XYZ file of N, CA and C in Angstrom:
597
model
N 2.444 -14.559 87.448
C 3.666 -14.109 88.100
C 4.812 -14.031 87.091
N 5.557 -12.934 87.170
C 6.758 -12.778 86.341
C 7.958 -12.752 87.276
N 8.795 -13.770 87.187
C 9.911 -13.920 88.114
C 11.236 -13.678 87.397
N 12.013 -12.754 87.925
C 13.369 -12.510 87.430
C 14.300 -13.550 88.038
N 15.112 -14.169 87.201
C 16.046 -15.201 87.667
C 17.465 -14.736 87.364
N 18.273 -14.594 88.412
C 19.670 -14.202 88.201
C 20.369 -15.311 87.423
N 20.894 -14.986 86.243
C 21.435 -15.998 85.338
C 22.894 -15.726 85.000
N 23.663 -15.321 85.990
C 25.080 -15.042 85.766
C 25.923 -16.296 85.918
N 25.453 -17.238 86.742
C 26.229 -18.447 87.025
C 25.372 -19.347 87.909
N 25.602 -20.636 87.868
C 24.883 -21.535 88.756
C 23.691 -22.212 88.104
N 22.849 -22.827 88.948
C 21.762 -23.692 88.474
C 20.476 -22.909 88.241
N 20.553 -21.845 87.441
C 19.363 -21.021 87.228
C 18.340 -21.696 86.320
N 18.785 -22.472 85.346
C 17.859 -23.111 84.394
C 16.930 -24.090 85.093
N 17.430 -24.804 86.082
C 16.612 -25.759 86.824
C 15.498 -25.029 87.585
N 15.819 -23.869 88.159
C 14.797 -23.072 88.838
C 13.733 -22.593 87.850
N 14.165 -22.173 86.686
C 13.221 -21.693 85.682
C 12.233 -22.789 85.301
N 12.727 -24.009 85.151
C 11.843 -25.116 84.797
C 10.808 -25.367 85.887
N 11.234 -25.283 87.143
C 10.296 -25.492 88.256
C 9.234 -24.401 88.277
N 9.648 -23.162 88.115
C 8.712 -22.043 88.150
C 7.738 -22.099 86.972
N 8.256 -22.439 85.809
C 7.394 -22.545 84.620
C 6.405 -23.686 84.762
N 6.824 -24.761 85.404
C 5.927 -25.887 85.664
C 4.731 -25.447 86.503
N 4.945 -24.427 87.347
C 3.885 -23.902 88.202
C 3.118 -22.757 87.546
N 3.431 -22.464 86.289
C 2.692 -21.458 85.549
C 3.264 -20.062 85.597
N 4.443 -19.897 86.186
C 5.073 -18.576 86.249
C 5.850 -18.295 84.966
N 5.954 -17.030 84.630
C 6.791 -16.589 83.508
C 8.146 -16.183 84.074
N 9.217 -16.626 83.455
C 10.565 -16.300 83.927
C 11.315 -15.490 82.876
N 12.175 -14.608 83.336
C 13.136 -13.977 82.445
C 14.457 -13.848 83.179
N 15.543 -13.848 82.423
C 16.886 -13.915 83.007
C 17.503 -12.535 83.177
N 18.204 -12.379 84.285
C 18.939 -11.154 84.569
C 20.409 -11.409 84.258
N 20.905 -10.751 83.217
C 22.303 -10.884 82.817
C 23.014 -9.532 82.723
N 22.247 -8.455 82.647
C 22.816 -7.112 82.547
C 21.844 -6.113 83.174
N 22.311 -4.891 83.335
C 21.533 -3.882 84.032
C 20.192 -3.611 83.355
N 20.155 -3.627 82.022
C 18.913 -3.363 81.299
C 17.835 -4.395 81.626
N 18.237 -5.635 81.884
C 17.274 -6.681 82.214
C 16.520 -6.356 83.502
N 17.216 -5.708 84.430
C 16.627 -5.431 85.736
C 15.494 -4.410 85.661
N 15.416 -3.653 84.592
C 14.386 -2.622 84.448
C 13.032 -3.208 84.058
N 12.988 -4.462 83.686
C 11.731 -5.092 83.279
C 10.820 -5.316 84.488
N 9.495 -5.238 84.291
C 8.559 -5.480 85.397
C 8.710 -6.901 85.940
N 8.578 -7.057 87.244
C 8.763 -8.363 87.874
C 7.976 -8.428 89.176
N 7.606 -9.640 89.547
C 6.885 -9.873 90.795
C 7.778 -10.500 91.862
N 8.960 -10.955 91.473
C 9.861 -11.587 92.414
C 11.204 -11.841 91.774
N 12.167 -12.212 92.612
C 13.539 -12.478 92.167
C 14.001 -13.800 92.739
N 14.642 -14.620 91.908
C 15.239 -15.862 92.369
C 16.753 -15.801 92.220
N 17.446 -16.089 93.319
C 18.915 -16.126 93.348
C 19.336 -17.586 93.456
N 19.915 -18.166 92.400
C 20.237 -19.595 92.405
C 21.509 -19.904 93.177
N 21.756 -21.213 93.302
C 23.023 -21.651 93.864
C 24.150 -21.425 92.862
N 25.335 -21.803 93.256
C 26.528 -21.582 92.437
C 27.670 -21.166 93.332
N 28.494 -20.255 92.842
C 29.622 -19.736 93.616
C 29.278 -18.316 94.072
N 29.074 -18.132 95.353
C 28.648 -16.821 95.854
C 29.673 -15.729 95.567
N 30.962 -16.056 95.610
C 31.984 -15.039 95.335
C 31.944 -14.600 93.869
N 31.656 -15.552 92.971
C 31.527 -15.212 91.550
C 30.293 -14.336 91.335
N 29.183 -14.708 91.966
C 27.973 -13.896 91.875
C 28.236 -12.468 92.348
N 28.877 -12.337 93.493
C 29.163 -11.010 94.048
C 29.998 -10.174 93.095
N 31.044 -10.778 92.562
C 31.949 -10.060 91.667
C 31.228 -9.612 90.400
N 30.417 -10.493 89.826
C 29.703 -10.147 88.595
C 28.600 -9.119 88.850
N 27.883 -9.245 89.940
C 26.848 -8.265 90.277
C 27.452 -6.873 90.423
N 28.599 -6.809 91.049
C 29.268 -5.524 91.242
C 29.780 -4.973 89.909
N 30.403 -5.832 89.107
C 30.976 -5.404 87.838
C 29.898 -4.924 86.862
N 28.722 -5.550 86.913
C 27.634 -5.213 86.005
C 26.711 -4.122 86.557
N 27.102 -3.548 87.697
C 26.300 -2.493 88.342
C 24.879 -2.956 88.655
N 24.767 -4.212 89.064
C 23.470 -4.772 89.430
C 23.271 -4.841 90.942
N 24.347 -4.842 91.690
C 24.262 -5.048 93.132
C 23.381 -3.994 93.810
N 23.658 -2.735 93.543
C 22.926 -1.653 94.209
C 21.440 -1.630 93.844
N 21.062 -1.715 92.554
C 19.628 -1.691 92.244
C 18.866 -2.904 92.764
N 19.497 -4.078 92.738
C 18.825 -5.263 93.274
C 18.627 -5.124 94.772
N 19.662 -4.671 95.465
C 19.551 -4.485 96.928
C 18.463 -3.467 97.251
N 18.423 -2.378 96.509
C 17.413 -1.340 96.725
C 16.008 -1.908 96.588
N 15.782 -2.713 95.550
C 14.452 -3.229 95.303
C 14.037 -4.279 96.336
N 14.988 -5.091 96.794
C 14.676 -6.047 97.862
C 14.288 -5.291 99.131
N 15.051 -4.273 99.480
C 14.746 -3.484 100.673
C 13.434 -2.719 100.521
N 13.018 -2.490 99.276
C 11.755 -1.800 99.015
C 10.559 -2.749 99.003
N 10.816 -4.049 99.137
C 9.721 -5.003 99.242
C 9.614 -6.046 98.158
N 10.558 -6.098 97.211
C 10.499 -7.118 96.161
C 10.734 -8.500 96.773
N 9.809 -9.451 96.608
C 10.031 -10.800 97.127
C 11.256 -11.448 96.476
N 12.041 -12.156 97.291
C 13.259 -12.787 96.802
C 13.392 -14.167 97.429
N 13.913 -15.106 96.642
C 14.172 -16.462 97.111
C 15.605 -16.813 96.740
N 16.437 -17.072 97.742
C 17.828 -17.432 97.518
C 18.100 -18.856 97.964
N 18.778 -19.640 97.112
C 19.141 -21.001 97.473
C 20.658 -21.127 97.525
N 21.179 -21.741 98.588
C 22.605 -22.028 98.741
C 23.448 -20.745 98.619
N 24.071 -20.500 97.479
C 24.831 -19.265 97.295
C 23.928 -18.043 97.420
N 22.663 -18.190 97.020
C 21.704 -17.103 97.167
C 21.484 -16.739 98.623
N 21.466 -17.750 99.496
C 21.385 -17.510 100.940
C 22.583 -16.697 101.413
N 23.767 -17.045 100.944
C 24.985 -16.316 101.346
C 24.923 -14.871 100.871
N 24.448 -14.649 99.651
C 24.333 -13.288 99.126
C 23.391 -12.435 99.973
N 22.309 -13.047 100.470
C 21.324 -12.305 101.246
C 21.768 -12.038 102.683
N 22.625 -12.882 103.230
C 22.997 -12.796 104.643
C 23.773 -11.518 104.976
N 23.472 -10.976 106.153
C 24.193 -9.783 106.614
C 25.525 -10.121 107.270
N 25.657 -11.346 107.761
C 26.897 -11.741 108.415
C 27.356 -13.100 107.925
N 28.668 -13.324 108.003
C 29.253 -14.629 107.694
C 30.268 -14.969 108.755
N 30.066 -16.081 109.432
C 30.956 -16.538 110.507
C 31.178 -15.450 111.555
N 30.111 -14.730 111.883
C 30.169 -13.731 112.941
C 30.636 -12.359 112.528
N 31.004 -12.189 111.256
C 31.514 -10.900 110.789
C 30.572 -10.296 109.755
N 30.411 -8.965 109.756
C 29.559 -8.328 108.736
C 30.095 -8.625 107.339
N 29.206 -8.935 106.419
C 29.623 -9.197 105.049
C 29.914 -7.880 104.348
N 31.086 -7.778 103.766
C 31.518 -6.558 103.084
C 30.969 -6.478 101.666
N 30.540 -7.605 101.133
C 30.026 -7.658 99.771
C 28.694 -8.391 99.788
N 28.070 -8.502 98.655
C 26.789 -9.175 98.578
C 25.642 -8.216 98.832
N 24.445 -8.770 98.945
C 23.248 -7.948 99.088
C 23.008 -7.549 100.541
N 23.289 -8.460 101.471
C 23.222 -8.159 102.916
C 21.883 -7.541 103.319
N 20.799 -8.231 102.979
C 19.469 -7.729 103.304
C 18.753 -8.571 104.363
N 19.305 -9.724 104.707
C 18.624 -10.651 105.613
C 19.393 -10.758 106.926
N 18.662 -10.716 108.026
C 19.274 -10.700 109.356
C 19.670 -12.100 109.812
N 20.630 -12.688 109.115
C 21.145 -14.007 109.474
C 22.666 -14.017 109.349
N 23.264 -14.922 110.110
C 24.697 -15.193 110.011
C 24.849 -16.570 109.382
N 25.685 -16.676 108.350
C 25.845 -17.960 107.663
C 27.242 -18.525 107.843
N 27.319 -19.835 107.752
C 28.596 -20.549 107.739
C 28.732 -21.158 106.353
N 29.725 -20.711 105.607
C 29.911 -21.147 104.221
C 30.540 -22.548 104.151
N 30.152 -23.325 103.118
C 30.675 -24.685 102.922
C 30.680 -25.488 104.223
N 29.562 -25.361 104.944
C 29.495 -25.920 106.285
C 29.574 -27.440 106.318
N 29.163 -28.078 105.239
C 29.143 -29.536 105.205
C 30.318 -30.106 104.417
N 31.309 -29.284 104.159
C 32.460 -29.749 103.413
C 32.323 -29.469 101.931
N 33.293 -29.926 101.162
C 33.314 -29.690 99.722
C 32.359 -30.626 99.000
N 32.567 -30.843 97.728
C 31.629 -31.600 96.904
C 31.331 -32.981 97.472
N 32.339 -33.648 98.030
C 32.137 -34.987 98.563
C 31.285 -34.961 99.823
N 31.112 -33.776 100.422
C 30.271 -33.651 101.603
C 28.812 -33.426 101.272
N 28.461 -33.482 100.007
C 27.074 -33.284 99.595
C 26.227 -34.485 100.028
N 24.941 -34.207 100.317
C 24.057 -35.283 100.771
C 22.610 -34.857 100.559
N 21.709 -35.819 100.732
C 20.278 -35.570 100.605
C 19.599 -35.943 101.913
N 18.712 -35.077 102.366
C 17.915 -35.353 103.565
C 16.450 -35.096 103.233
N 15.572 -35.510 104.121
C 14.148 -35.215 103.990
C 13.662 -34.731 105.341
N 12.748 -33.754 105.321
C 12.271 -33.231 106.584
C 11.105 -32.292 106.407
N 10.655 -31.730 107.507
C 9.528 -30.803 107.507
C 10.016 -29.377 107.298
N 9.263 -28.620 106.523
C 9.538 -27.197 106.332
C 8.263 -26.446 106.701
N 8.353 -25.577 107.679
C 7.194 -24.844 108.177
C 6.490 -24.115 107.042
N 5.182 -24.304 106.959
C 4.392 -23.641 105.941
C 4.411 -24.325 104.588
N 5.247 -25.370 104.451
C 5.377 -26.058 103.159
C 4.924 -27.499 103.245
N 5.368 -28.228 104.260
C 4.916 -29.601 104.413
C 5.971 -30.510 105.012
N 5.646 -31.785 105.036
C 6.546 -32.799 105.577
C 7.199 -33.578 104.447
N 8.239 -34.301 104.803
C 8.941 -35.164 103.848
C 9.412 -34.380 102.619
N 9.903 -33.175 102.859
C 10.423 -32.333 101.775
C 11.857 -32.771 101.464
N 12.179 -33.109 100.199
C 13.556 -33.493 99.871
C 14.480 -32.282 99.898
N 15.654 -32.457 100.514
C 16.623 -31.373 100.659
C 17.975 -31.852 100.136
N 18.395 -31.305 99.015
C 19.678 -31.662 98.411
C 20.728 -30.619 98.808
N 21.733 -31.061 99.542
C 22.791 -30.174 100.000
C 24.043 -30.395 99.158
N 24.520 -29.337 98.499
C 25.689 -29.410 97.631
C 26.655 -28.295 98.048
N 27.732 -28.663 98.697
C 28.681 -27.666 99.233
C 27.906 -26.571 99.981
N 27.000 -27.011 100.814
C 25.980 -26.115 101.362
C 26.459 -25.301 102.558
N 25.890 -24.105 102.694
C 26.053 -23.347 103.925
C 24.948 -23.755 104.904
N 24.924 -23.137 106.063
C 23.747 -23.197 106.918
C 23.686 -21.892 107.694
N 22.556 -21.629 108.305
C 22.401 -20.409 109.107
C 22.842 -20.723 110.525
N 23.915 -20.093 110.953
C 24.438 -20.348 112.295
C 23.715 -19.540 113.364
N 23.071 -18.434 112.953
C 22.374 -17.591 113.926
C 21.398 -16.671 113.205
N 20.238 -16.465 113.821
C 19.334 -15.424 113.330
C 19.612 -14.171 114.154
N 19.602 -13.016 113.491
C 20.063 -11.777 114.114
C 18.931 -10.852 114.537
N 17.686 -11.234 114.255
C 16.556 -10.410 114.680
C 15.336 -11.294 114.842
N 14.369 -10.864 115.672
C 13.150 -11.661 115.857
C 12.275 -11.711 114.614
N 12.591 -10.901 113.605
C 11.826 -10.910 112.371
C 12.142 -12.079 111.470
N 13.176 -12.851 111.797
C 13.561 -14.010 110.995
C 12.871 -15.249 111.546
N 12.140 -15.934 110.679
C 11.434 -17.155 111.050
C 12.224 -18.371 110.568
N 12.525 -19.278 111.485
C 13.208 -20.524 111.121
C 12.167 -21.493 110.582
N 12.353 -21.915 109.327
C 11.395 -22.808 108.673
C 11.802 -24.277 108.740
N 13.111 -24.539 108.794
C 13.554 -25.938 108.791
C 14.936 -26.063 109.408
N 15.146 -27.210 110.052
C 16.458 -27.569 110.592
C 16.774 -29.008 110.207
N 18.044 -29.274 110.003
C 18.520 -30.630 109.744
C 19.714 -30.866 110.654
N 19.628 -31.869 111.491
C 20.727 -32.163 112.411
C 21.030 -31.021 113.358
N 20.006 -30.262 113.733
C 20.199 -29.142 114.652
C 20.712 -27.879 114.001
N 20.863 -27.887 112.682
C 21.338 -26.706 111.953
C 20.196 -26.098 111.133
N 20.131 -24.788 111.122
C 19.063 -24.083 110.408
C 19.354 -24.099 108.909
N 18.394 -24.579 108.120
C 18.625 -24.717 106.674
C 17.565 -24.010 105.823
N 16.569 -23.406 106.452
C 15.576 -22.625 105.716
C 15.042 -21.528 106.617
N 14.976 -20.309 106.090
C 14.529 -19.154 106.866
C 13.672 -18.238 105.997
N 12.853 -17.463 106.692
C 12.074 -16.430 106.013
C 12.095 -15.165 106.861
N 12.268 -14.048 106.201
C 12.181 -12.748 106.861
C 11.279 -11.862 105.999
N 10.013 -11.765 106.357
C 9.085 -10.974 105.564
C 8.969 -11.498 104.148
N 9.397 -10.696 103.186
C 9.308 -11.065 101.769
C 10.564 -11.767 101.267
N 11.466 -12.150 102.178
C 12.702 -12.837 101.789
C 12.671 -14.284 102.273
N 12.978 -15.215 101.364
C 13.018 -16.643 101.651
C 14.389 -17.168 101.248
N 14.960 -18.035 102.074
C 16.277 -18.586 101.728
C 16.403 -20.010 102.250
N 17.054 -20.853 101.446
C 17.323 -22.236 101.846
C 18.791 -22.554 101.604
N 19.331 -23.419 102.464
C 20.701 -23.897 102.274
C 20.735 -25.010 101.235
N 19.600 -25.609 100.996
C 19.523 -26.739 100.059
C 18.994 -26.301 98.689
N 19.017 -27.250 97.753
C 18.639 -26.988 96.358
C 17.305 -27.668 96.041
N 16.178 -26.986 96.200
C 14.902 -27.629 95.881
C 14.682 -27.830 94.384
N 15.451 -27.134 93.567
C 15.235 -27.197 92.113
C 15.686 -28.513 91.498
N 16.459 -29.320 92.231
C 16.949 -30.579 91.663
C 16.151 -31.786 92.145
N 15.157 -31.556 92.993
C 14.450 -32.666 93.626
C 13.221 -33.133 92.858
N 12.653 -32.261 92.015
C 11.396 -32.584 91.356
C 10.187 -32.245 92.202
N 10.388 -31.861 93.457
C 9.304 -31.468 94.356
C 9.125 -29.956 94.237
N 7.947 -29.519 93.815
C 7.724 -28.103 93.502
C 7.238 -27.283 94.700
N 7.095 -27.888 95.871
C 6.427 -27.199 96.975
C 7.141 -25.944 97.461
N 8.464 -25.941 97.477
C 9.183 -24.745 97.945
C 8.992 -23.600 96.953
N 9.072 -23.898 95.668
C 8.833 -22.865 94.655
C 7.392 -22.384 94.686
N 6.469 -23.296 94.944
C 5.055 -22.929 95.067
C 4.858 -21.957 96.234
N 5.547 -22.223 97.330
C 5.497 -21.342 98.508
C 6.014 -19.947 98.159
N 7.108 -19.891 97.400
C 7.668 -18.600 96.999
C 6.699 -17.831 96.102
N 6.084 -18.516 95.154
C 5.125 -17.844 94.277
C 3.925 -17.319 95.062
N 3.533 -18.043 96.106
C 2.454 -17.556 96.970
C 2.884 -16.280 97.694
N 4.138 -16.220 98.109
C 4.677 -14.995 98.719
C 4.601 -13.830 97.736
N 4.986 -14.087 96.488
C 4.954 -13.045 95.459
C 3.532 -12.567 95.215
N 2.591 -13.498 95.199
C 1.194 -13.136 94.966
C 0.655 -12.276 96.094
N 0.978 -12.631 97.335
C 0.532 -11.846 98.481
C 1.140 -10.446 98.461
N 2.424 -10.362 98.085
C 3.089 -9.059 98.019
C 2.438 -8.184 96.968
N 2.065 -8.788 95.835
C 1.429 -8.034 94.770
C 0.072 -7.498 95.226
N -0.694 -8.350 95.907
C -2.012 -7.947 96.376
C -1.916 -6.856 97.436
N -0.863 -6.922 98.261
C -0.682 -5.921 99.307
C 0.026 -4.669 98.784
N 0.404 -4.700 97.482
C 1.105 -3.565 96.857
C 2.380 -3.198 97.612
N 3.101 -4.275 98.044
C 4.370 -4.022 98.741
C 5.437 -3.517 97.773
N 5.292 -3.910 96.495
C 6.312 -3.531 95.524
C 5.621 -3.237 94.196
N 5.938 -2.135 93.586
C 5.314 -1.753 92.318
C 6.386 -1.616 91.243
């Protein structure tokens, strides 16, 4: 598997280490030319979603990335990555970002940095006792279509979702040392490749 990792800002290096630990090859997306390289999937790390949006737009990456996701490229977004993928925020259509996933998100839902916490729970298709690190985290306040599968909830709030070839979590699995969420994503990429969903 060759996974493109958005490396404009945020915790992208930690994701790369997890993916490489599982045998995947990673390369970083920093400019438009990087996006032309062959890839089996895309990882959108946490960080500042507004900074990501601004840089993606300025570097002319927003449109080609959105096109490829809509064409079937598997994508995994964590925290800010979830916000980038969401079509709505607090009940309103998102004017910026990728807007490819039928979910409504609530930004900084657990408060600022001091509101960060760690939980453990079950994630559908992944397992039980999965560590979930929440850092200025959003959550999914509503799913907007029956095509969105809720994978995990914490305290009655949706924190992991999947819609076809798109996976998103409100938490940061890359800081836990538990590789199961990344392993699940790589399995998605492998299935997409075998089904020739994206070439």
